[in-house]
Structure formats: C-alpha cells, structure tokens
Tab-separated table of C-alpha atoms in Angstrom:
chain	number	residue	atom	x	y	z
A	1	MET	CA	0.054	0.128	-0.091
A	2	ARG	CA	1.352	3.215	-1.237
A	3	PHE	CA	0.986	6.330	1.023
A	4	ARG	CA	0.505	9.582	-0.515
A	5	ASP	CA	3.497	11.806	-0.077
A	6	ARG	CA	2.835	14.773	2.148
A	7	GLN	CA	3.913	18.094	0.946
A	8	GLN	CA	6.408	19.788	3.402
A	9	PRO	CA	6.120	23.200	4.176
A	10	ASP	CA	8.678	25.702	2.960
A	11	PRO	CA	10.553	26.939	6.019
A	12	ALA	CA	11.035	30.151	4.386
A	13	ALA	CA	7.476	30.529	3.856
A	14	ARG	CA	6.393	30.330	7.430
A	15	VAL	CA	4.780	33.356	9.032
A	16	GLN	CA	7.138	35.162	11.296
A	17	PRO	CA	5.644	35.870	14.707
A	18	ARG	CA	5.057	39.627	14.920
A	19	ARG	CA	7.052	41.463	17.483
A	20	ARG	CA	5.102	42.500	20.550
A	21	LEU	CA	5.212	46.136	20.982
A	22	SER	CA	5.131	47.932	24.404
A	23	PRO	CA	1.615	49.639	24.812
A	24	VAL	CA	3.254	52.929	25.571
A	25	HIS	CA	6.282	54.146	23.517
A	26	GLN	CA	8.473	56.692	24.799
A	27	GLN	CA	8.166	59.086	22.041
A	28	HIS	CA	8.024	62.731	22.718
A	29	VAL	CA	5.053	64.415	21.298
A	30	PRO	CA	6.144	68.113	20.367
A	31	LEU	CA	4.326	71.006	21.400
A	32	LEU	CA	2.317	72.499	18.572
A	33	GLU	CA	2.274	76.133	17.401
A	34	PRO	CA	-1.154	77.825	17.861
A	35	GLY	CA	-3.759	76.818	15.716
A	36	GLN	CA	-2.061	73.444	14.713
A	37	HIS	CA	-3.812	70.408	15.666
A	38	LEU	CA	-2.889	66.677	15.698
A	39	ARG	CA	-6.023	65.296	13.890
A	40	PRO	CA	-4.584	66.148	10.207
A	41	ALA	CA	-1.450	64.457	11.206
A	42	ARG	CA	-3.139	61.436	12.569
A	43	ARG	CA	-5.424	61.371	9.372
A	44	ARG	CA	-2.479	61.377	7.199
A	45	ALA	CA	-0.757	58.561	9.090
A	46	ALA	CA	-3.982	56.559	8.756
A	47	GLN	CA	-3.572	56.815	4.870
A	48	GLN	CA	0.030	55.511	4.723
A	49	PRO	CA	0.548	51.829	4.083
A	50	ARG	CA	0.514	49.559	7.294
A	51	HIS	CA	4.278	48.820	6.862
A	52	ARG	CA	5.007	52.610	6.831
A	53	ARG	CA	2.953	53.813	9.510
A	54	ARG	CA	4.616	54.966	12.830
A	55	ARG	CA	4.015	52.782	15.696
A	56	THR	CA	3.103	55.244	18.145
A	57	ALA	CA	0.448	54.849	20.848
A	58	TRP	CA	-1.593	57.970	20.868
A	59	SER	CA	-3.481	58.918	23.894
A	60	HIS	CA	-6.563	60.835	23.407
A	61	TYR	CA	-6.391	62.562	26.640
A	62	ASP	CA	-2.864	63.831	25.834
A	63	VAL	CA	-3.962	64.937	22.410
A	64	ALA	CA	-6.819	66.727	23.656
A	65	TRP	CA	-4.799	68.624	26.254
A	66	GLU	CA	-2.074	69.654	23.705
A	67	GLU	CA	-4.675	70.742	21.443
A	68	GLY	CA	-6.270	72.718	24.127
A	69	LEU	CA	-3.001	74.104	25.328
A	70	ALA	CA	-2.118	75.254	21.802
A	71	ALA	CA	-5.391	77.002	21.371
A	72	ALA	CA	-4.877	78.691	24.993
A	73	ARG	CA	-1.501	80.049	24.020
A	74	GLY	CA	-2.893	81.346	20.734
A	75	TRP	CA	-5.840	83.152	22.609
A	76	ALA	CA	-3.505	84.566	25.047
A	77	ALA	CA	-1.321	85.899	22.271
A	78	GLU	CA	-4.155	87.762	21.013
A	79	HIS	CA	-5.456	89.210	24.141
A	80	GLY	CA	-2.669	89.542	26.507
A	81	HIS	CA	-3.990	87.375	29.110
A	82	LEU	CA	-5.153	83.873	29.933
A	83	LEU	CA	-8.383	85.030	31.824
A	84	ALA	CA	-10.840	83.985	29.005
A	85	PRO	CA	-14.605	84.013	29.391
A	86	LEU	CA	-16.276	80.859	29.395
A	87	ASP	CA	-17.476	81.509	25.744
A	88	ALA	CA	-14.158	82.198	24.360
A	89	THR	CA	-12.914	80.216	21.299
A	90	PHE	CA	-9.751	80.424	19.145
A	91	GLN	CA	-9.945	78.901	15.755
A	92	GLY	CA	-12.720	76.662	16.590
A	93	ALA	CA	-11.409	75.397	19.911
A	94	LYS	CA	-13.455	76.174	23.036
A	95	VAL	CA	-10.788	77.964	25.041
A	96	GLY	CA	-13.136	79.021	27.772
A	97	ILE	CA	-14.441	75.565	28.750
A	98	PHE	CA	-10.810	74.277	28.521
A	99	LEU	CA	-9.607	76.550	31.023
A	100	LYS	CA	-12.657	76.264	33.154
A	101	ASN	CA	-11.805	72.619	33.356
A	102	ALA	CA	-8.368	73.184	33.939
A	103	ARG	CA	-9.049	75.588	36.797
A	104	ALA	CA	-11.299	72.882	38.581
A	105	ALA	CA	-8.563	70.331	38.099
A	106	ALA	CA	-5.931	72.754	39.800
A	107	ARG	CA	-8.314	73.435	42.720
A	108	LYS	CA	-8.767	69.594	43.241
A	109	ALA	CA	-5.255	69.219	43.336
A	110	GLN	CA	-4.587	71.749	45.694
A	111	GLU	CA	-7.383	70.584	48.227
A	112	ASN	CA	-5.510	67.159	48.054
A	113	GLU	CA	-2.115	68.611	48.798
A	114	GLN	CA	-3.671	70.557	51.706
A	115	ARG	CA	-5.322	67.352	52.922
A	116	ARG	CA	-1.930	65.464	52.966
A	117	ALA	CA	-0.304	68.358	54.676
A	118	GLU	CA	-2.762	68.063	57.403
A	119	GLY	CA	-2.501	64.210	57.612
A	120	LEU	CA	-5.906	63.586	56.271
A	121	PRO	CA	-6.718	60.677	53.642
A	122	VAL	CA	-7.007	61.503	50.083
A	123	GLN	CA	-9.950	59.636	48.597
A	124	SER	CA	-8.671	59.942	44.958
A	125	SER	CA	-6.317	61.988	42.726
A	126	ALA	CA	-8.299	61.355	39.680
A	127	GLY	CA	-9.147	64.645	37.710
A	128	ALA	CA	-6.424	66.463	39.602
A	129	LEU	CA	-4.018	68.724	37.529
A	130	SER	CA	-0.480	67.565	37.401
A	131	ASP	CA	2.366	70.041	38.308
A	132	GLU	CA	4.090	69.748	34.748
A	133	ARG	CA	0.436	70.693	33.272
A	134	ARG	CA	-0.061	73.534	35.723
A	135	GLU	CA	3.570	74.892	35.015
A	136	GLN	CA	2.684	74.786	31.324
A	137	LEU	CA	-0.165	77.212	31.895
A	138	GLU	CA	1.741	79.531	34.361
A	139	GLU	CA	4.340	79.978	31.648
A	140	ILE	CA	1.498	81.477	29.656
A	141	ASP	CA	-0.094	83.634	32.249
A	142	ALA	CA	0.886	83.267	35.876
A	143	SER	CA	-2.433	84.656	37.008
A	144	TRP	CA	-4.527	82.039	34.836
A	145	CYS	CA	-6.162	80.522	38.233
A	146	PRO	CA	-6.877	83.113	40.876
A	147	SER	CA	-8.612	82.376	44.030
A	148	TRP	CA	-11.293	84.878	43.429
A	149	PRO	CA	-13.522	85.031	40.394
A	150	VAL	CA	-11.909	85.015	37.045
A	151	THR	CA	-14.221	88.084	35.932
A	152	TRP	CA	-12.732	90.077	38.758
A	153	GLN	CA	-9.147	89.360	37.964
A	154	ARG	CA	-9.671	89.927	34.038
A	155	CYS	CA	-11.044	93.451	34.707
A	156	PHE	CA	-7.835	93.843	36.851
A	157	HIS	CA	-5.536	92.905	34.291
A	158	LEU	CA	-7.344	95.059	31.600
A	159	VAL	CA	-7.300	98.078	33.885
A	160	ARG	CA	-3.541	97.554	34.570
A	161	MET	CA	-2.999	97.153	30.692
A	162	HIS	CA	-4.899	100.524	30.232
A	163	LEU	CA	-2.749	102.378	32.786
A	164	ASP	CA	0.291	100.832	31.278
A	165	ALA	CA	-0.578	102.565	28.022
A	166	GLY	CA	-0.520	105.946	29.762
A	167	GLU	CA	-4.247	106.290	30.070
A	168	ALA	CA	-6.027	107.669	33.108
A	169	LEU	CA	-8.006	105.511	35.517
A	170	PRO	CA	-11.557	105.371	34.399
A	171	THR	CA	-13.975	106.232	37.193
A	172	GLU	CA	-17.285	106.416	35.507
A	173	ALA	CA	-19.285	103.681	34.044
A	174	GLY	CA	-19.027	103.585	29.975
A	175	ASP	CA	-15.900	105.532	30.005
A	176	VAL	CA	-13.620	102.657	28.913
A	177	VAL	CA	-14.833	99.259	27.522
A	178	ARG	CA	-12.149	96.631	26.512
A	179	GLN	CA	-12.765	93.333	25.546
A	180	GLY	CA	-16.411	93.587	26.401
A	181	GLU	CA	-15.679	94.684	30.007
A	182	ASP	CA	-16.659	98.069	31.245
A	183	LEU	CA	-13.726	99.195	33.364
A	184	GLY	CA	-15.266	102.313	34.914
A	185	ARG	CA	-18.115	100.170	36.146
A	186	TRP	CA	-15.562	97.727	37.568
A	187	VAL	CA	-13.519	100.382	39.374
A	188	GLN	CA	-16.870	101.837	40.938
A	189	SER	CA	-17.784	98.424	42.330
A	190	VAL	CA	-14.246	98.089	43.894
A	191	ARG	CA	-14.582	101.441	45.394
A	192	TYR	CA	-17.981	100.945	46.751
A	193	GLY	CA	-17.516	97.256	47.642
A	194	TRP	CA	-13.949	97.777	49.069
A	195	ASP	CA	-15.142	95.970	52.571
A	196	GLN	CA	-16.125	92.901	50.706
A	197	LEU	CA	-12.619	92.366	49.061
A	198	THR	CA	-9.882	90.229	50.454
A	199	THR	CA	-6.662	91.684	51.882
A	200	VAL	CA	-4.815	90.798	49.074
A	201	GLN	CA	-7.272	92.189	46.450
A	202	GLN	CA	-7.375	95.288	48.340
A	203	TRP	CA	-3.425	95.377	48.133
A	204	MET	CA	-3.655	94.952	44.540
A	205	CYS	CA	-6.028	97.682	43.762
A	206	GLU	CA	-4.413	100.183	46.300
A	207	GLN	CA	-0.840	99.516	45.216
A	208	VAL	CA	-0.959	98.428	41.769
A	209	LEU	CA	-3.942	100.492	40.339
A	210	GLY	CA	-3.967	103.392	42.695
A	211	ILE	CA	-7.646	102.784	43.661
A	212	GLU	CA	-8.977	104.129	46.930
A	213	PRO	CA	-11.883	103.169	48.649
A	214	ALA	CA	-15.099	105.372	48.605
A	215	SER	CA	-16.108	107.378	51.577
A	216	GLU	CA	-19.569	107.248	53.028
A	217	ASP	CA	-20.647	110.349	51.266
A	218	GLU	CA	-19.605	108.859	48.033
A	219	LYS	CA	-21.311	105.551	48.277
A	220	PRO	CA	-24.779	105.490	46.861
A	221	LYS	CA	-27.791	104.836	49.016
A	222	PRO	CA	-28.297	100.954	49.463
A	223	ARG	CA	-31.055	99.554	47.273
A	224	ARG	CA	-34.091	98.414	49.299
A	225	THR	CA	-34.595	94.486	49.138
A	226	GLN	CA	-38.051	92.933	48.444
A	227	ALA	CA	-38.017	92.087	52.131
A	228	ASP	CA	-37.638	95.904	53.046
A	229	LYS	CA	-40.287	96.756	50.543
A	230	TRP	CA	-42.761	94.175	51.869
A	231	ALA	CA	-42.100	95.137	55.382
A	232	MET	CA	-42.899	98.834	54.536
A	233	ASN	CA	-45.879	97.869	52.743
A	234	TYR	CA	-47.164	95.833	55.570
A	235	GLU	CA	-46.763	98.637	58.128
A	236	ALA	CA	-48.806	100.933	55.463
A	237	ALA	CA	-51.525	98.341	55.402
A	238	LYS	CA	-51.469	97.753	59.232
A	239	GLN	CA	-51.761	101.801	59.786
A	240	TYR	CA	-54.630	101.844	57.374
A	241	TYR	CA	-56.347	98.892	58.899
A	242	GLU	CA	-56.132	100.314	62.543
A	243	ARG	CA	-57.449	103.711	61.312
A	244	GLU	CA	-60.292	102.420	59.095
A	245	GLY	CA	-61.060	98.856	60.407
A	246	HIS	CA	-61.045	97.174	57.058
A	247	LEU	CA	-58.560	96.868	54.093
A	248	GLN	CA	-60.873	97.584	51.290
A	249	VAL	CA	-58.250	100.333	49.967
A	250	PRO	CA	-59.364	102.403	47.263
A	251	ARG	CA	-56.959	101.934	44.108
A	252	LYS	CA	-55.581	105.506	44.085
A	253	HIS	CA	-55.436	105.743	47.673
A	254	VAL	CA	-51.984	106.896	49.037
A	255	GLU	CA	-50.701	106.156	52.806
A	256	ARG	CA	-48.163	108.049	54.552
A	257	ILE	CA	-45.949	106.284	57.111
A	258	VAL	CA	-42.765	107.395	59.101
A	259	GLY	CA	-39.952	104.859	58.751
A	260	GLU	CA	-36.995	104.109	61.151
A	261	ASP	CA	-35.059	106.809	59.781
A	262	GLN	CA	-37.855	109.373	60.881
A	263	GLU	CA	-38.446	110.287	57.002
A	264	GLU	CA	-42.088	110.152	55.701
A	265	ARG	CA	-42.713	108.237	52.866
A	266	GLU	CA	-45.878	107.726	50.539
A	267	HIS	CA	-47.108	104.357	49.567
A	268	LYS	CA	-49.731	103.694	46.959
A	269	LEU	CA	-51.412	100.864	49.072
A	270	GLY	CA	-54.207	100.242	46.611
A	271	ALA	CA	-51.589	99.614	43.872
A	272	ARG	CA	-49.142	97.676	46.098
A	273	ILE	CA	-51.712	94.947	47.170
A	274	PRO	CA	-53.546	93.716	43.969
A	275	ARG	CA	-54.455	90.654	45.693
A	276	LEU	CA	-54.555	89.214	49.214
A	277	GLN	CA	-54.960	85.728	50.176
A	278	LEU	CA	-56.068	83.941	53.387
A	279	PHE	CA	-55.666	80.140	54.025
A	280	ILE	CA	-58.222	78.915	56.857
A	281	GLU	CA	-58.724	75.337	57.947
A	282	PRO	CA	-62.367	74.377	57.430
A	283	TRP	CA	-63.094	73.714	61.133
A	284	ASN	CA	-62.092	77.355	62.064
A	285	THR	CA	-65.449	78.952	61.467
A	286	ALA	CA	-64.693	81.931	63.499
A	287	SER	CA	-61.714	83.008	61.114
A	288	CYS	CA	-63.878	82.439	58.293
A	289	ARG	CA	-66.655	84.817	59.529
A	290	THR	CA	-63.928	87.444	60.464
A	291	ALA	CA	-62.488	87.168	57.085
A	292	GLU	CA	-65.773	87.558	55.281
A	293	ARG	CA	-66.626	90.520	57.465
A	294	ALA	CA	-63.152	92.080	56.476
A	295	GLY	CA	-64.221	91.736	52.576
A	296	TYR	CA	-62.688	88.473	51.638
A	297	VAL	CA	-64.435	85.918	49.601
A	298	ARG	CA	-64.123	82.254	49.528
A	299	GLU	CA	-62.747	80.903	46.460
A	300	GLY	CA	-62.609	77.134	47.159
A	301	LEU	CA	-61.143	74.101	49.074
A	302	LEU	CA	-57.544	73.204	48.496
A	303	ARG	CA	-57.167	69.551	49.445
A	304	SER	CA	-53.963	68.414	51.278
A	305	TRP	CA	-52.494	72.117	51.000
A	306	GLN	CA	-50.436	72.622	53.794
A	307	GLN	CA	-48.388	70.597	56.234
A	308	VAL	CA	-49.372	70.983	59.861
A	309	GLY	CA	-47.382	68.796	62.252
A	310	GLU	CA	-47.038	65.592	60.661
A	311	GLU	CA	-49.920	65.406	58.478
A	312	ARG	CA	-51.362	67.732	55.477
A	313	ARG	CA	-54.586	69.329	56.080
A	314	ASP	CA	-57.187	70.876	53.600
A	315	MET	CA	-57.551	74.799	53.481
A	316	TYR	CA	-60.193	77.050	52.533
A	317	VAL	CA	-58.662	80.075	50.352
A	318	TYR	CA	-59.978	83.418	50.805
A	319	ALA	CA	-59.015	86.373	48.431
A	320	MET	CA	-59.515	89.896	48.203
A	321	VAL	CA	-58.395	91.593	44.723
A	322	ALA	CA	-58.037	95.141	43.813
A	323	THR	CA	-60.813	95.513	41.603
A	324	ALA	CA	-63.269	94.489	44.253
A	325	ARG	CA	-61.944	97.550	46.383
A	326	GLY	CA	-62.659	100.235	43.777
C-alpha cells in the first residue's frame, strides 16, 4: 500500500511571529504652534501603508490637552492674558471651557495637597491637575487660576493694561470698555465694595492700580430689598386697618408712614396690594366669619394644601382683589 507523499511546508514561507510592542512608547510629542492640531497628522498617518505607519500609541487625553494648550496659547497671544470668559474660542477650539476644566482640576489638586499636609486621607487623585500641566499654563499667564472670580481678575488685568498705556484711571461707567468689560463700572464696584474684598485684592487695587475706597458720602444709598419693601407695605396696610377697620383700600389711595429713619414716605397702598389671600382650616369657622366681614371672598377648598405637624390638611382659600376694592 502506497502512501501519498505529504507536501512539506517551505521553512522560508512560514509566517514569522509579529514582534510584541510595548503599549506605551517613550516618544516625545512636540508642542504645537497656535492653531496647529494633531487630527490632520493622525489622518495622514492612517492613509499610509501599514508597513510605513509610525508605531506610536496615541493617547486621546494627551492629544486633547495639547490641542487645548495650543489654543489657549494662541488666545493669550491675541488678548494679552489667559483669563478667558467661558464662551471664548480660538480657531474653533473652546478655550473658555478648556480653562474652566483646568481650573477645576487645579483646585482639586490643591485640596489634595492641603489634606496631605494636614495628615488627612485623600480619596482619589483622579481629575487633579498635574504639576507639569500647571507649569505649562503658568508659563503663559501666571494669574490664570486666581482664588477669586475670574471676571474680577480679568478686569483687574485690563485696567492695568490701560494704565500701562499711559491712560487715566476710568472712574465712571461707560468711560472705557475693553474686550467687552466696562472698566469704569468695575472700578466703581471696587471702590463701593471695598470691605467685601480680601486683603490681597485690596493691596492689589491700592498699590498696583491706585484705587482708593469710597467715602461714606460717595457711596450710593443701598437699594431696598424685596423684604424691606414688603415690611414697609405691611406697615402701611396695618396703619390703614387700625384707622379704617378694614382693608378695602381704594385703588388711588396713598398712605403716609414714618420709617425708622424718621422720614415720611408715601405708599400707593391700593396699587401695592393687587390681591390678598388667606388660608383657613375648614373647622375654624370663627376665622372664616372674620375674613368675610373684612371683605374676603371664599374661592374654594384646597385639598392637602399645607403641612401641619405630621400631616397635610385641607385649607379654605379666601381672596380680596384690588378690583373689588374700587
């Protein structure tokens, strides 16, 4: 019995095992010039034949950082600082969002360092900005991540640039507007709110910009809050009720009251109270009769309206509108 001769494989034709590559190659990625991106380079590399491609492990996080850093460097070259607003862009790159995220990462790294210094445990370092990346941003602008709001630091920098150009310090709103910031209005806010600034901010404004705090005579009168207006309207309504015995105030009636500063003020009480409401529990018939005698009208029952103790209770709603008062 003859056996069929088996064809012996050619040793030269054997598939050579592919050399295993390290997942991370120690290859330096050069810093890009402003406006230059890595996406075109990666696209051109993908179009090359496989045996000619550069065997480089691209990290999407590193690529995103390099692109954002290049855009931030270009934006700072145009504007003279790295205190970009949130909607700032440079050649399509969202510089404002990139810097916002970088500041959040820098603050997290600072919090971790403070906890280590105090001997407290650090839960995680994920999302914290590395020292190398922080130094890269500080090389562009040392004040890129202030301890106070970025808007305040941006206006401070613009006023300093304005003074360095030989111009006078703007003191009125609308005098000087740079990069969308009203420098005169900012100077006024600094002078009027001097006590609200930190010691470092006060030193910067006084020593660098020559801004002095406003005196009590220069400060405008504080605006009345909604709580203050409500308190004065309540006093006017109370005074009218004690005199007339009801709150059916004519629409054009003006009530004069004396405030805590001993100044008489006029209140258009009829216009100030377009609608009054009362909520009374159904069992409280005495309060219902009192409300009806005062001119209130029952509008309906609100089921499970108000929390009283550990349960919710029904409430009658009574109302008096200005049209019914004349």
